Coordinates of C-alpha atoms and ligand atoms in Angstrom, one line a residue:
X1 CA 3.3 -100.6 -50.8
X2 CA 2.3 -104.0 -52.4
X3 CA 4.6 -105.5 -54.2
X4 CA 2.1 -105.5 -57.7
X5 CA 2.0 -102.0 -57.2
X6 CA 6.3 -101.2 -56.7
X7 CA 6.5 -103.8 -59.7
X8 CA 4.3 -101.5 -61.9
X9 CA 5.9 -98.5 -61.2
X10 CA 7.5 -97.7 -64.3
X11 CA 3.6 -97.8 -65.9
X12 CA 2.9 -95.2 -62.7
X13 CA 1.0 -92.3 -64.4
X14 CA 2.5 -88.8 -64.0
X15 CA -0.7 -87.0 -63.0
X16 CA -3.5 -88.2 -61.3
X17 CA -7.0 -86.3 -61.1
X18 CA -10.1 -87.0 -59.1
X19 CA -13.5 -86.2 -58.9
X20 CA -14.0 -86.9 -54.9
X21 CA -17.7 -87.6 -54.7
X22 CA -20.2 -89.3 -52.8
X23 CA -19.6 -87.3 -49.8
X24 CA -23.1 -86.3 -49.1
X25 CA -24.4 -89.6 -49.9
X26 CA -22.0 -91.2 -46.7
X27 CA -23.7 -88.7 -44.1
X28 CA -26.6 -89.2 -45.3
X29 CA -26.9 -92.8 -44.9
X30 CA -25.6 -92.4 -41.3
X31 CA -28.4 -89.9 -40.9
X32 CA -26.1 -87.4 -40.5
X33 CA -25.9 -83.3 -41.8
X34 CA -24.0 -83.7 -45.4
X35 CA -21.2 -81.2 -44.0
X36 CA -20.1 -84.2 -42.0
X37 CA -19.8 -85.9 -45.0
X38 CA -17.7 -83.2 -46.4
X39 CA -15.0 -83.6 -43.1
X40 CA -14.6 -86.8 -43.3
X41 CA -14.0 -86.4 -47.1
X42 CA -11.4 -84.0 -46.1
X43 CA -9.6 -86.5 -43.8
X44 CA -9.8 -89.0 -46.9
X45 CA -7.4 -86.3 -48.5
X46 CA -5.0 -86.0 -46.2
X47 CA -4.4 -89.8 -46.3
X48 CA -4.8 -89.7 -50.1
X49 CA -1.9 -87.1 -50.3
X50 CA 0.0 -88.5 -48.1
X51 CA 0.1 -92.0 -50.0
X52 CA 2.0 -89.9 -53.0
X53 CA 5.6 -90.1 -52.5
X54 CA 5.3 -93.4 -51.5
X55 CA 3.7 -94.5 -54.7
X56 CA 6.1 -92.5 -56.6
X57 CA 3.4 -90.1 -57.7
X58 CA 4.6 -86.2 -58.7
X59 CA 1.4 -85.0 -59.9
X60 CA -2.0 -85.1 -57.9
X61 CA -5.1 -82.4 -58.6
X62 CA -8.4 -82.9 -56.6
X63 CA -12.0 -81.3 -57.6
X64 CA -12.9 -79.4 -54.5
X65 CA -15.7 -77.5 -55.4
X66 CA -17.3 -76.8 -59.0
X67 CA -18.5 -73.9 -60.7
X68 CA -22.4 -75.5 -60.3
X69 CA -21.5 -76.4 -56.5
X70 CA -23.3 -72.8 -56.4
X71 CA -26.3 -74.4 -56.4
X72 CA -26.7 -75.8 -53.0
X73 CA -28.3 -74.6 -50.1
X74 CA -26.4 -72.0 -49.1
X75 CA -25.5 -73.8 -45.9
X76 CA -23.6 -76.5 -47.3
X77 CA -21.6 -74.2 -49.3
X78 CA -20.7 -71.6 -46.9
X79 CA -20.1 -74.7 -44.6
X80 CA -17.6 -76.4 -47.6
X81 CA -16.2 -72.4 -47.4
X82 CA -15.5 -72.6 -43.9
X83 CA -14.1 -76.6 -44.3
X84 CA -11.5 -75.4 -47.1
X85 CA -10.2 -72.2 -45.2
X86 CA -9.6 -74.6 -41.7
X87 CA -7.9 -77.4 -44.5
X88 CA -5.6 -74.7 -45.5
X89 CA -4.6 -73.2 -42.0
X90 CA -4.3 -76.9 -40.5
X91 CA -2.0 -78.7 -43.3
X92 CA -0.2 -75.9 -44.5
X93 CA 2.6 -76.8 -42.3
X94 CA 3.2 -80.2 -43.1
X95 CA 2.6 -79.7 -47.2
X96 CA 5.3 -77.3 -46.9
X97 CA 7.7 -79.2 -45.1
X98 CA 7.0 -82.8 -47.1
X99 CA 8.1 -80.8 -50.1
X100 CA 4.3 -80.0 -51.7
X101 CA 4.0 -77.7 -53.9
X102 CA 0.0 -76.5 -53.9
X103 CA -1.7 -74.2 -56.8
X104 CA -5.5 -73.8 -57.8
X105 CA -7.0 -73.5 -60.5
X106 CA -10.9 -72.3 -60.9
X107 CA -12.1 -68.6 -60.7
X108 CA -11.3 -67.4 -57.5
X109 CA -13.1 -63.8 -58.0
X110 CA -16.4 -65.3 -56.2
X111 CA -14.5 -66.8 -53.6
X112 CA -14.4 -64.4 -50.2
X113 CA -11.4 -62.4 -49.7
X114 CA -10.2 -64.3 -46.3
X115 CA -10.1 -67.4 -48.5
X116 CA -8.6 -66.2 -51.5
X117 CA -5.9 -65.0 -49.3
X118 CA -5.2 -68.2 -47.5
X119 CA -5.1 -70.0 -51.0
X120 CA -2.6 -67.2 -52.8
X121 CA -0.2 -67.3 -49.5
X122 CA 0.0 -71.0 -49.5
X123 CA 0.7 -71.4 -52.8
X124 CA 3.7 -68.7 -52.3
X125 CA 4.9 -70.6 -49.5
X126 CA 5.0 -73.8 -51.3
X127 CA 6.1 -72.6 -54.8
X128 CA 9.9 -73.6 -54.3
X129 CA 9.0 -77.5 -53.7
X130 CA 8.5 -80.0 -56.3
X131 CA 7.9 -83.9 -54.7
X132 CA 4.6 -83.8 -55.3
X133 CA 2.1 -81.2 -57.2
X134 CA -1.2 -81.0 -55.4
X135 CA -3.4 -78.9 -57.4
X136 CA -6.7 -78.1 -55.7
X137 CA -9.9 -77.4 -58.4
X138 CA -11.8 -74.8 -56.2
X139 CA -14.7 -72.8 -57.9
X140 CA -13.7 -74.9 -61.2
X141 CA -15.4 -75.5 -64.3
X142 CA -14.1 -76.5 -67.4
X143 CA -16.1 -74.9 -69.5
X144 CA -15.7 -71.4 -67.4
X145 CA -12.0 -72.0 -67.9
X146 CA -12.1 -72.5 -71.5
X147 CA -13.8 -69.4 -71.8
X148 CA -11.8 -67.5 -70.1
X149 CA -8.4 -68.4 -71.9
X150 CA -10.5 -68.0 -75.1
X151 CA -11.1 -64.5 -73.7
X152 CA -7.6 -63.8 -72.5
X153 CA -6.6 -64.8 -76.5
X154 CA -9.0 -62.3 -77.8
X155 CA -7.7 -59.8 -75.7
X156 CA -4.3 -60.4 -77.0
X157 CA -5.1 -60.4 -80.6
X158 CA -7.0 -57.0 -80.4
X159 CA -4.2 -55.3 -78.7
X160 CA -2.1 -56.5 -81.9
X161 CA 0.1 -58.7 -79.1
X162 CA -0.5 -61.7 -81.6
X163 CA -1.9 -62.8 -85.1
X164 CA -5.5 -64.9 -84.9
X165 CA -4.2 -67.2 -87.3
X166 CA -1.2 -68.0 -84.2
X167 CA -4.0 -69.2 -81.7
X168 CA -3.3 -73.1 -81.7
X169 CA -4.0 -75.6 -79.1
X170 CA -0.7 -75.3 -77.2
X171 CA -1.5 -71.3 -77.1
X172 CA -4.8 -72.0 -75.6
X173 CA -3.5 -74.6 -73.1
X174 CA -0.9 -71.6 -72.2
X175 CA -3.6 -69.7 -71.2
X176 CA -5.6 -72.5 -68.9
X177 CA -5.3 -72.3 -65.4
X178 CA -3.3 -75.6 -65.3
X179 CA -0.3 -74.0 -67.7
X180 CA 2.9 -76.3 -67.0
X181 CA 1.1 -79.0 -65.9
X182 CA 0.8 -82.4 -67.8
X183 CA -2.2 -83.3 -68.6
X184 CA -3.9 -86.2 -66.5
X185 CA -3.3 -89.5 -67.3
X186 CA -5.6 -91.0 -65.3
X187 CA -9.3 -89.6 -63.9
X188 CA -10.6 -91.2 -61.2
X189 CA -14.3 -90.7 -60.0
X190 CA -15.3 -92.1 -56.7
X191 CA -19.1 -92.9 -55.4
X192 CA -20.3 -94.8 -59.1
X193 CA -21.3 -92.0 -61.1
X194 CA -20.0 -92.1 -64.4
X195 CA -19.6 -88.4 -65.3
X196 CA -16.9 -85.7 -65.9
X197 CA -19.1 -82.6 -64.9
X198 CA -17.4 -80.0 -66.0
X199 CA -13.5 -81.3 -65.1
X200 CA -10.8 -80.5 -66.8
X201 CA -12.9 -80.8 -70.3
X202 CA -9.4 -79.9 -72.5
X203 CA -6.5 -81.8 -70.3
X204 CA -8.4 -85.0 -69.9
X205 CA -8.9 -85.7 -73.7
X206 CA -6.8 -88.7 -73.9
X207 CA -6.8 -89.6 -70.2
X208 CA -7.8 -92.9 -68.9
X209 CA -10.7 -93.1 -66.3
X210 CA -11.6 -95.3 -63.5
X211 CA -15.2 -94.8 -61.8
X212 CA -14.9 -96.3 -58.6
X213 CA -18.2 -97.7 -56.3
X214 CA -16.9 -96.3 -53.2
X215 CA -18.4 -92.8 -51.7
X216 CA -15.1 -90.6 -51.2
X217 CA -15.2 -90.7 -47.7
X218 CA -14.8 -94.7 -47.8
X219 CA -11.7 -94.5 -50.0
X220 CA -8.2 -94.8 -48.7
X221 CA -4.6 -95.1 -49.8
X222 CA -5.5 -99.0 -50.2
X223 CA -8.1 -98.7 -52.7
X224 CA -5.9 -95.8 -54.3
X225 CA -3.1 -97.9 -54.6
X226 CA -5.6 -100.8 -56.4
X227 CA -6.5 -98.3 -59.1
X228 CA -2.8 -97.2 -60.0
X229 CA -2.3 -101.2 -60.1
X230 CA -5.3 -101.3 -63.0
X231 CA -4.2 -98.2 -64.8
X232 CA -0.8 -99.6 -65.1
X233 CA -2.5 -103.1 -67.1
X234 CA -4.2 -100.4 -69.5
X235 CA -3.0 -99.9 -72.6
X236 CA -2.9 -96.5 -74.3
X237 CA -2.8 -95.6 -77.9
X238 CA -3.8 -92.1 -78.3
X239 CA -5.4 -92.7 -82.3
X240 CA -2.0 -94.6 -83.2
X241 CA -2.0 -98.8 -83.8
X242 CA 0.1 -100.5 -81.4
X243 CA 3.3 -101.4 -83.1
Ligands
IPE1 C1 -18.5 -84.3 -53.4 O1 -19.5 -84.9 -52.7 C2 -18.0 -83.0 -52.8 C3 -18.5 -81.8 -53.5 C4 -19.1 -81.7 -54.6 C5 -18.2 -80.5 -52.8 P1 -21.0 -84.5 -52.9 O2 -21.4 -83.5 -51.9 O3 -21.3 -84.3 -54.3 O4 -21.7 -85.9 -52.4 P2 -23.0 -86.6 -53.1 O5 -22.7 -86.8 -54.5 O6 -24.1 -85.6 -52.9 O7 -23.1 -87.9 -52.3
IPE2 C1 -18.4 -82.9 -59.0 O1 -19.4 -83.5 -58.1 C2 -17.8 -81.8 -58.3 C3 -16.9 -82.2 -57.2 C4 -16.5 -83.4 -56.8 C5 -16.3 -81.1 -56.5 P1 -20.9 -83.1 -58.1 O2 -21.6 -84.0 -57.1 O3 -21.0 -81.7 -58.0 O4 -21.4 -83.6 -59.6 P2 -22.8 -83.9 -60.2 O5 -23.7 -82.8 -59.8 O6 -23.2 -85.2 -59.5 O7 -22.6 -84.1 -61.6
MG3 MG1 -21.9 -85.4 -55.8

């Protein structure tokens, strides 16, 4: 670690999120099929997961796949199907023993069976550890979330379990798939498109973002470690006035 970076650590933000694009765009311009675009990205987490402890970092959650991904040929997403069913069965082993502790959020009724089942078991095998949170956005939207704690309320108040007047924003957050986390402190986008599409729409209200130029696959623990450096010169108010 750099020595700006160790310095700064007391400004290190609890949770970071990121929006891994531009992985299509890398094969592409090395005329290459987009899937290989989507390995090498997968690689790029490996080394972006493993740069965690190191930086002192407890919560990480990664977009995976949205709940528009749908929309591609068919090819490329029963090719990213295939990519996150191998990622599970090949790290599994060394997230549990580093002490990882993995969950996802997203709807996972339109995933296939084979993977849901993969995802369920290694998130029981890695429930007990707590040096770093990796939480994995896979069929995630945050608008499909939102709706469906909004439904999960409803439910509740027509079976008399609670009063409408008691829904409040922490009751609603109890009901998102990312109950217990904190929410992000920093979003980071790779591959210079300056969107959210559709990620984490409630938890990121008062996060900061950084929209990086790199395509995912050309990011790395270095440039990582460059945007935890920046977010720690930022200052945050959240509506107050700085004393
Ligand atoms: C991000 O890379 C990975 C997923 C959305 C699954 P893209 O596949 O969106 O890459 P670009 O944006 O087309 O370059
Ligand atoms: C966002 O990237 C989703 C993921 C990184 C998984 P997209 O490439 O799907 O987003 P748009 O379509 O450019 O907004
Ligand atoms: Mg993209």
């Amino acid at each position: 670690m750099r020595d700006e970076a160790r310095d700064q650590r007391g400004s290190m933000p609890a949770h970071v999120a990121i929006i891994m694009d531009g992985n299509g765009r890398w094969a592409e311009r090395r005329g290459m099929s987009r899937l290989n675009g989507h390995r090498k990205g997968a690689e790029v987490v490996r080394e972006v997961v493993r740069a965690c402890p190191e930086l002192g970092l407890r919560h990480l959650t990664l977009f995976a796949f949205s709940t528009e991904n749908w929309k591609r040929p068919a090819r490329e997403v029963l090719g990213l199907m295939a990519l996150f069913r191998r990622y599970i069965r090949a790290e599994a082993d060394e997230l549990a023993s580093k002490g990882v502790r993995v969950r996802f959020i997203g709807e996972r009724g339109r995933l296939h069976p084979s993977l849901q089942k993969l995802m369920a078991a290694l998130e029981t095998r890695t429930a007990g550890n707590d040096e770093l949170v990796l939480t994995i956005a896979l069929n995630y939207g945050g608008r499909d979330e939102l709706a469906r704690a909004a439904r999960a309320l409803a439910r509740r108040v027509a079976a008399g379990e609670i009063e409408a007047d008691a829904v409040t924003g922490d009751s609603l957050a109890a009901e998102l798939d990312t109950c217990g986390l904190p929410d992000p402190d920093l979003v980071i986008r790779t591959s210079g498109e300056m969107r959210i599409s559709n990620f984490l729409l409630w938890q990121a209200a008062y996060a900061e973002y950084a929209f990086i130029d790199a395509l995912w696959p050309d990011f790395g623990a270095p440039e990582f470690e460059r945007v935890l450096a920046e977010f720690a010169k930022r200052e945050r108010r959240f509506g107050a006035v700085t004393a």
